[in-house]
XYZ file of C-alpha atoms in Angstrom:
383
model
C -25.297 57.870 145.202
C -23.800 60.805 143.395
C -23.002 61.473 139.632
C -20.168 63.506 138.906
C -19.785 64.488 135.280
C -17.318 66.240 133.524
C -17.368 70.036 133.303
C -18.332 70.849 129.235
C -16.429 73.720 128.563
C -17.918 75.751 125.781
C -15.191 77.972 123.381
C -16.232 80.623 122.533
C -17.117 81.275 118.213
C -14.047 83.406 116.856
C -13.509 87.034 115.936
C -15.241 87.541 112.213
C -11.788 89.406 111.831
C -9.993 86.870 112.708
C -11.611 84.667 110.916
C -10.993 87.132 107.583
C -7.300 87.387 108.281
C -6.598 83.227 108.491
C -8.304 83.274 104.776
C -5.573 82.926 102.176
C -6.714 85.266 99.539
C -7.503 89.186 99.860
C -10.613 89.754 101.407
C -12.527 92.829 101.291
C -15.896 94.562 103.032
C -17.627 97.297 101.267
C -19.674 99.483 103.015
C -23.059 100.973 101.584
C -21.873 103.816 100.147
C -18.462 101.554 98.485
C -16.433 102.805 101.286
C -13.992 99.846 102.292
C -14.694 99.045 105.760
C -12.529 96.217 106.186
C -9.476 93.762 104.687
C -8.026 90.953 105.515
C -3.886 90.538 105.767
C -3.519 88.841 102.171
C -5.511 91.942 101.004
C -2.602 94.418 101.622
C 0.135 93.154 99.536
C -2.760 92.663 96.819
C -3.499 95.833 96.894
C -0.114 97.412 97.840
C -1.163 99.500 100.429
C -1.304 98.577 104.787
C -4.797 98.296 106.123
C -5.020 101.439 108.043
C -4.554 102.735 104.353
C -7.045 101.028 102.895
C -10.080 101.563 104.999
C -9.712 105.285 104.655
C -10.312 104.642 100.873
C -13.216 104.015 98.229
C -13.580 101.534 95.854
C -13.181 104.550 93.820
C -9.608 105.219 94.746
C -8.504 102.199 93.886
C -10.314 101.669 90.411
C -12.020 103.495 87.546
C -15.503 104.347 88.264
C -16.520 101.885 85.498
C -14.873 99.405 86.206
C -16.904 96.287 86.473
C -16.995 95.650 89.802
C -18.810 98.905 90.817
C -21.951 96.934 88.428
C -21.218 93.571 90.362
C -21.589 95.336 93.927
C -24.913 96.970 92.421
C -26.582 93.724 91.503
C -25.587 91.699 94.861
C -27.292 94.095 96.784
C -29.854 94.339 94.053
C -30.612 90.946 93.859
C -29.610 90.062 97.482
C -27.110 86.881 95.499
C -23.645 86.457 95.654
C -22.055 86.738 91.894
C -18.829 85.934 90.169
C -16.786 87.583 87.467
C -13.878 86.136 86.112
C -10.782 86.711 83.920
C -10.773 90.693 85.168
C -8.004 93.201 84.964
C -7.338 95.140 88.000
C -5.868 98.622 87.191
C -4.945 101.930 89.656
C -2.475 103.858 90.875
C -0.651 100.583 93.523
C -2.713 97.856 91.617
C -2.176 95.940 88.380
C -3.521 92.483 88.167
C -4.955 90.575 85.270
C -6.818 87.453 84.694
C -8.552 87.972 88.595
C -11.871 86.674 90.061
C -13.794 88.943 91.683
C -17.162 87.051 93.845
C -19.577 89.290 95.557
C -21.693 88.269 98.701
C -24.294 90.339 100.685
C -23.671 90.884 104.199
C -27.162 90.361 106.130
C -26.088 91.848 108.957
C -24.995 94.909 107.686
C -27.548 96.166 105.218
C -25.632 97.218 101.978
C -22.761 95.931 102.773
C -20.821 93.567 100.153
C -18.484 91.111 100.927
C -15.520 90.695 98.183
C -12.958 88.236 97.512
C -10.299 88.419 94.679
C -8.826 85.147 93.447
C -5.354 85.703 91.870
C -4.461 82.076 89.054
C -1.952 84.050 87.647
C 0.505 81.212 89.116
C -1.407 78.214 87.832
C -1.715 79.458 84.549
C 1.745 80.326 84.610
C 2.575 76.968 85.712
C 0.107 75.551 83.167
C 1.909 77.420 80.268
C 5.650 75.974 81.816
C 3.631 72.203 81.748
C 2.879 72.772 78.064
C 6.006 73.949 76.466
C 7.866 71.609 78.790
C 7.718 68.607 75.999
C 8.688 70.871 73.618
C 12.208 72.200 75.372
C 12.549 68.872 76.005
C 12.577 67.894 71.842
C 15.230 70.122 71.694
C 17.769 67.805 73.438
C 17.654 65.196 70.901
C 18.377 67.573 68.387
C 21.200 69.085 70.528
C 22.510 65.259 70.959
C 22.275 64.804 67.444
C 23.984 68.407 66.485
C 27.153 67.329 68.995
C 27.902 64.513 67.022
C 27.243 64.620 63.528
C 28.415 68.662 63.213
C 30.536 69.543 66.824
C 32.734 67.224 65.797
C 33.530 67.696 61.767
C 33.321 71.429 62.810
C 36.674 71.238 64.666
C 38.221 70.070 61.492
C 37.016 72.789 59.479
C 38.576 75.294 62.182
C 41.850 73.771 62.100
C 42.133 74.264 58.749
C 41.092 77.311 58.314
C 43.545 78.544 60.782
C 46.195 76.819 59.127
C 45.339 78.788 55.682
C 45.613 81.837 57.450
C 49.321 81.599 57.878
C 49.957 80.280 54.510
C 47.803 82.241 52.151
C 47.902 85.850 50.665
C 46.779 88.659 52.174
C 43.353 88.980 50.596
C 42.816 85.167 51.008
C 43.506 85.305 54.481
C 40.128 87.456 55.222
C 38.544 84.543 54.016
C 40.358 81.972 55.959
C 39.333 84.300 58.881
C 35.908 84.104 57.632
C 35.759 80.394 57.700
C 36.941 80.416 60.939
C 34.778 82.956 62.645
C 31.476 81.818 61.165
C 32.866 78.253 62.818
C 33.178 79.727 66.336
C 29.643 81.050 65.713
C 28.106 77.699 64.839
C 29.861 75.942 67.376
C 28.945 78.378 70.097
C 25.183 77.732 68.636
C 25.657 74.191 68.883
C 27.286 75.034 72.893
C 24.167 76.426 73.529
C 21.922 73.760 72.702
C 23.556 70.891 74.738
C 22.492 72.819 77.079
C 18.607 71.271 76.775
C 20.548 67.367 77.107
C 18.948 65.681 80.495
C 22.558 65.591 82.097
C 21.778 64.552 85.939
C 21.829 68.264 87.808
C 24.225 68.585 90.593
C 22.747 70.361 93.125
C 23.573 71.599 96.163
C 22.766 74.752 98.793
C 23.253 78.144 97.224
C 23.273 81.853 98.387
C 21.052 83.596 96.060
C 22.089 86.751 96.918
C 25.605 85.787 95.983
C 24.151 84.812 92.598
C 23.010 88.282 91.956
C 25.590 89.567 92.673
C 27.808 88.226 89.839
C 25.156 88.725 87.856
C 25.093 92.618 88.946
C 28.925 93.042 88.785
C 28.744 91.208 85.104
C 26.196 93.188 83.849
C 26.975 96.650 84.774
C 30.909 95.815 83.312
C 28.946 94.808 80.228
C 25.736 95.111 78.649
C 24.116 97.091 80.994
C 26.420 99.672 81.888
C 24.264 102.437 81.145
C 21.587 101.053 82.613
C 20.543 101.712 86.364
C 20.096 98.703 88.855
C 18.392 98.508 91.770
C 18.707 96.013 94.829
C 15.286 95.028 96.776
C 16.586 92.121 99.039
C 15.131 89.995 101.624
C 18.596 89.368 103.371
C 16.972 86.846 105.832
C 16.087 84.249 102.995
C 17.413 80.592 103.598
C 20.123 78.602 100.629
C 18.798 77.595 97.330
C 18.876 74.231 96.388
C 20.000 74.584 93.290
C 23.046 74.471 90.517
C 24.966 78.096 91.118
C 26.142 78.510 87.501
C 23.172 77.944 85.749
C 21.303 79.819 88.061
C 23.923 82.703 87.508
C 22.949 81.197 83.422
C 19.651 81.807 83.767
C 19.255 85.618 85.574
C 22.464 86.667 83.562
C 20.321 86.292 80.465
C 17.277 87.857 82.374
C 19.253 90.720 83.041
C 20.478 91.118 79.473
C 17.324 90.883 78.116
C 15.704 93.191 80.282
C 18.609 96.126 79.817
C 17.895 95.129 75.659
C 14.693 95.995 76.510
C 15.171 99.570 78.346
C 17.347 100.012 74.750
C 15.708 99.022 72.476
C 12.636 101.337 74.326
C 14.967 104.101 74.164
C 15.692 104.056 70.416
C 12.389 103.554 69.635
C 11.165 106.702 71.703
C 14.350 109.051 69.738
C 17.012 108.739 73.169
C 19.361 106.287 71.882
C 21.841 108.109 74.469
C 25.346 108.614 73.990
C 26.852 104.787 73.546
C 25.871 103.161 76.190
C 25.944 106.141 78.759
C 22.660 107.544 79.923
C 20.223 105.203 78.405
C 18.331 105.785 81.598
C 15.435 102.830 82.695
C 16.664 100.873 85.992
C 16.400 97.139 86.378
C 15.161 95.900 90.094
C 16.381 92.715 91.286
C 14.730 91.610 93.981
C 14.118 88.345 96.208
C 11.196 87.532 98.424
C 9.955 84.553 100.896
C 6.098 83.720 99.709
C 4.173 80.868 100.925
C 1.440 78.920 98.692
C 3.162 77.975 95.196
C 3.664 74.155 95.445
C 4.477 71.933 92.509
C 4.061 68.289 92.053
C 7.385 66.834 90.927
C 7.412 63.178 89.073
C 9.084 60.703 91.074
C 8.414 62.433 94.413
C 5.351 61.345 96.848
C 4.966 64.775 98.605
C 4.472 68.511 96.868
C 7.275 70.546 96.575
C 7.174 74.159 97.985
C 8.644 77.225 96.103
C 8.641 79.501 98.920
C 11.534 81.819 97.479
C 10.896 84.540 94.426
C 13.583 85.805 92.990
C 12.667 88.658 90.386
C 13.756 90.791 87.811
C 11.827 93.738 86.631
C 12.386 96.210 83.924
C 11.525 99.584 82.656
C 11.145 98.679 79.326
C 8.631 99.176 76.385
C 6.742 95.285 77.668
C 6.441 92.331 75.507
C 4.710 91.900 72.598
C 1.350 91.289 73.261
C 0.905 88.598 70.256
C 3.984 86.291 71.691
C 3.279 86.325 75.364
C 1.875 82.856 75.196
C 4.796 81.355 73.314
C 7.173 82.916 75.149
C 9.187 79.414 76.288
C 8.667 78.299 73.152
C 12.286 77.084 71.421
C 13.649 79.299 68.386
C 11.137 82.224 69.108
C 12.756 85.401 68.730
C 11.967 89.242 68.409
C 15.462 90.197 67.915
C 17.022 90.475 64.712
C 19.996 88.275 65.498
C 18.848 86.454 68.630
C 18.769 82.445 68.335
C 15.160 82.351 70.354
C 16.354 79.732 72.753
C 17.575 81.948 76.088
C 13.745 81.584 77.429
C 13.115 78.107 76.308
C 16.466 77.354 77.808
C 15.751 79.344 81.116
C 12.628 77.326 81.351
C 14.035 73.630 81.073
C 17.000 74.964 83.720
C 14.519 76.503 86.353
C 12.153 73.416 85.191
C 15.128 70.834 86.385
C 15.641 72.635 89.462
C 11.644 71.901 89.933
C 10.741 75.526 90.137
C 8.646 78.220 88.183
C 8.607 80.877 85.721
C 6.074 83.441 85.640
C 6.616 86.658 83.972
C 4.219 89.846 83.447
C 4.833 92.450 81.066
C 2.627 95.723 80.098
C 3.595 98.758 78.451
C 6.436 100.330 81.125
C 7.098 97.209 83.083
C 8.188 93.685 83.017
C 8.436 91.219 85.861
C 9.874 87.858 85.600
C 9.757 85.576 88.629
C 11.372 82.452 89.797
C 9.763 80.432 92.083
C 12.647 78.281 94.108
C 12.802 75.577 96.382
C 14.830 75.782 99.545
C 16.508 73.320 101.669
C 14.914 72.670 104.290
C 16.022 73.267 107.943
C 18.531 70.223 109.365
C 18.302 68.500 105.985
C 20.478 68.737 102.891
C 17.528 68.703 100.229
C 14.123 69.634 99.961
């Protein structure tokens, strides 16, 4: 009697490269004398620079020599454990990234050598912040609902008659009349503005970003931002939106205009106001990008929704006050000396209804805002 058994086939362990490069977050090997010896694929946008790059670099190159994480690669191998610091800032020539943890482990098999992984929550907490000033966009509608009735309406009234005194009244009277009706318009438009923030069922449907920008390019540089240069950085291969067109074109209009009030406002305050609005110099990038990993949990749906599409819009500007970054969606805040304070908090309860994200950085020199997007997905009409 024979036994035949089935041939055990034995695979093979897989490449420690390989193995680096599946890993979602950037991965990189020191060598013993801080050399980089190795990254992994996340690690090159990170960093901004291709592998090849890198690994012809020291940790030197790419940070101050006291920055922290030259003491946490001396203790690792000093103590032979693997260590954490958190809530780091990241600064060099390609790199700046705040609020990043850095973990150290010894490699045994190659004495001195540190292994070290950077973990990036820049998106959660921006998410985070959106969650918490979510409730309070959200007040705002009742007051807008309130505001449409009880003063959109008597408001009309007031306009009609002031118009009417303007054709019956004396001359000097009749800058009054035209007083009465201009502040009107202004409270009216106000009043516009915040009906906005009602919970109106969003009509949605697929949507060319690109397209988007540009009406917002071609309105801008006829308008506010005529002096001001912008840039195109497109991913033209980038599926449909699904989204509402004109209050996407809402929301990166006012993105634009604030960032080219920005690059003016930087201008004045450095002595080059320019001549009008000719040669105020600064360039706004718009740009649009395909990113895997931001999902978002949306009430009333079972499954996560990805935001796979960034759309961006980054300025030259002086940067945002330090003191009101974490308020920054927060309704009726304001730097300017005539601004309402509610284009952000509105931009946030748009994107926010669209179930998407809004993350911005800002330092002295440069300001990013980004819009994390759903897409519609392939052979469907919705996400």
């Amino acid at each position: 009697m024979s036994v035949h058994g089935a041939a055990e086939t034995v695979l093979a362990p897989p490449d420690g490269g390989a193995l680096l490069d599946a890993m979602p977050m950037p991965v990189m090997l020191v060598g013993a004398d801080n050399r980089v010896r190795h990254v992994n694929s996340a690690a090159e946008p990170f960093f901004g620079a291709s592998s090849p790059h890198l690994v012809q670099m020291g940790l030197a190159d790419l940070l101050a020599a006291d920055h922290p994480i030259f003491l946490l690669v001396e203790q690792v191998r000093r103590d032979g454990v693997t260590i954490a610091e958190h809530e780091l800032t990241l600064d060099g020539p390609r790199l700046h990234r705040t609020g990043i943890t850095v973990q150290g482990t010894l490699v045994a098999e190659e004495p001195g050598s540190v292994l070290l992984t950077f973990h990036d929550s820049s998106a959660a907490r921006a998410l985070d912040r959106q969650l918490t000033f979510r409730s309070a966009a959200r007040s705002v509608s009742g007051m807008a609902a309130i505001l449409a009735h009880e003063v959109k309406n008597p408001l009309s009234g007031i306009r009609g008659a002031a118009q009417l005194l303007e054709s019956s009244v004396s001359e000097g009277d009749r800058e009054l009349a035209v007083l009465i009706r201009d502040e009107a318009d202004r409270i009216r438009d106000l009043v516009e503005r915040m009906e906005m923030f009602s919970d109106k069922p969003l009509e949605r449907r697929p949507v060319n970003i690109h397209r988007v920008l540009e009406r917002v390019r071609m309105l801008a540089e006829q308008g506010f931002a005529s002096g001001v240069r912008i840039v195109e950085e497109y991913d033209p291969s980038l599926p449909p939106v699904w989204g509402n067109r004109d209050q996407l074109v809402q929301v990166l209009l006012n993105l634009v205009k604030n960032a080219a009030e920005a690059i003016m406002s930087g201008n004045q305050g450095s002595g080059n106001p320019g001549s009008g609005n000719q040669g105020l110099g600064g360039e706004i990038i718009l740009g649009t990008a395909y990113r895997h990993g931001v999902r978002l949990a949306v009430p009333g749906m079972e499954q996560r929704v990805e935001l796979p599409l960034v759309v961006s819009v980054r300025d030259s500007g002086p940067g945002i006050p330090e003191s009101i970054r974490p308020h920054l969606f927060e309704p009726f805040l304001t730097t300017k000396a005539g601004g309402s304070g509610l284009g952000l908090a509105l931009a946030g309860k748009i994107i926010d209804d669209h179930g998407g994200v809004i993350e911005i950085d800002s330092r002295p020199g440069r300001t990013e805002v980004l819009l994390h997007l759903p897409v519609v997905a392939e052979g469907k009409d919705a996400p």
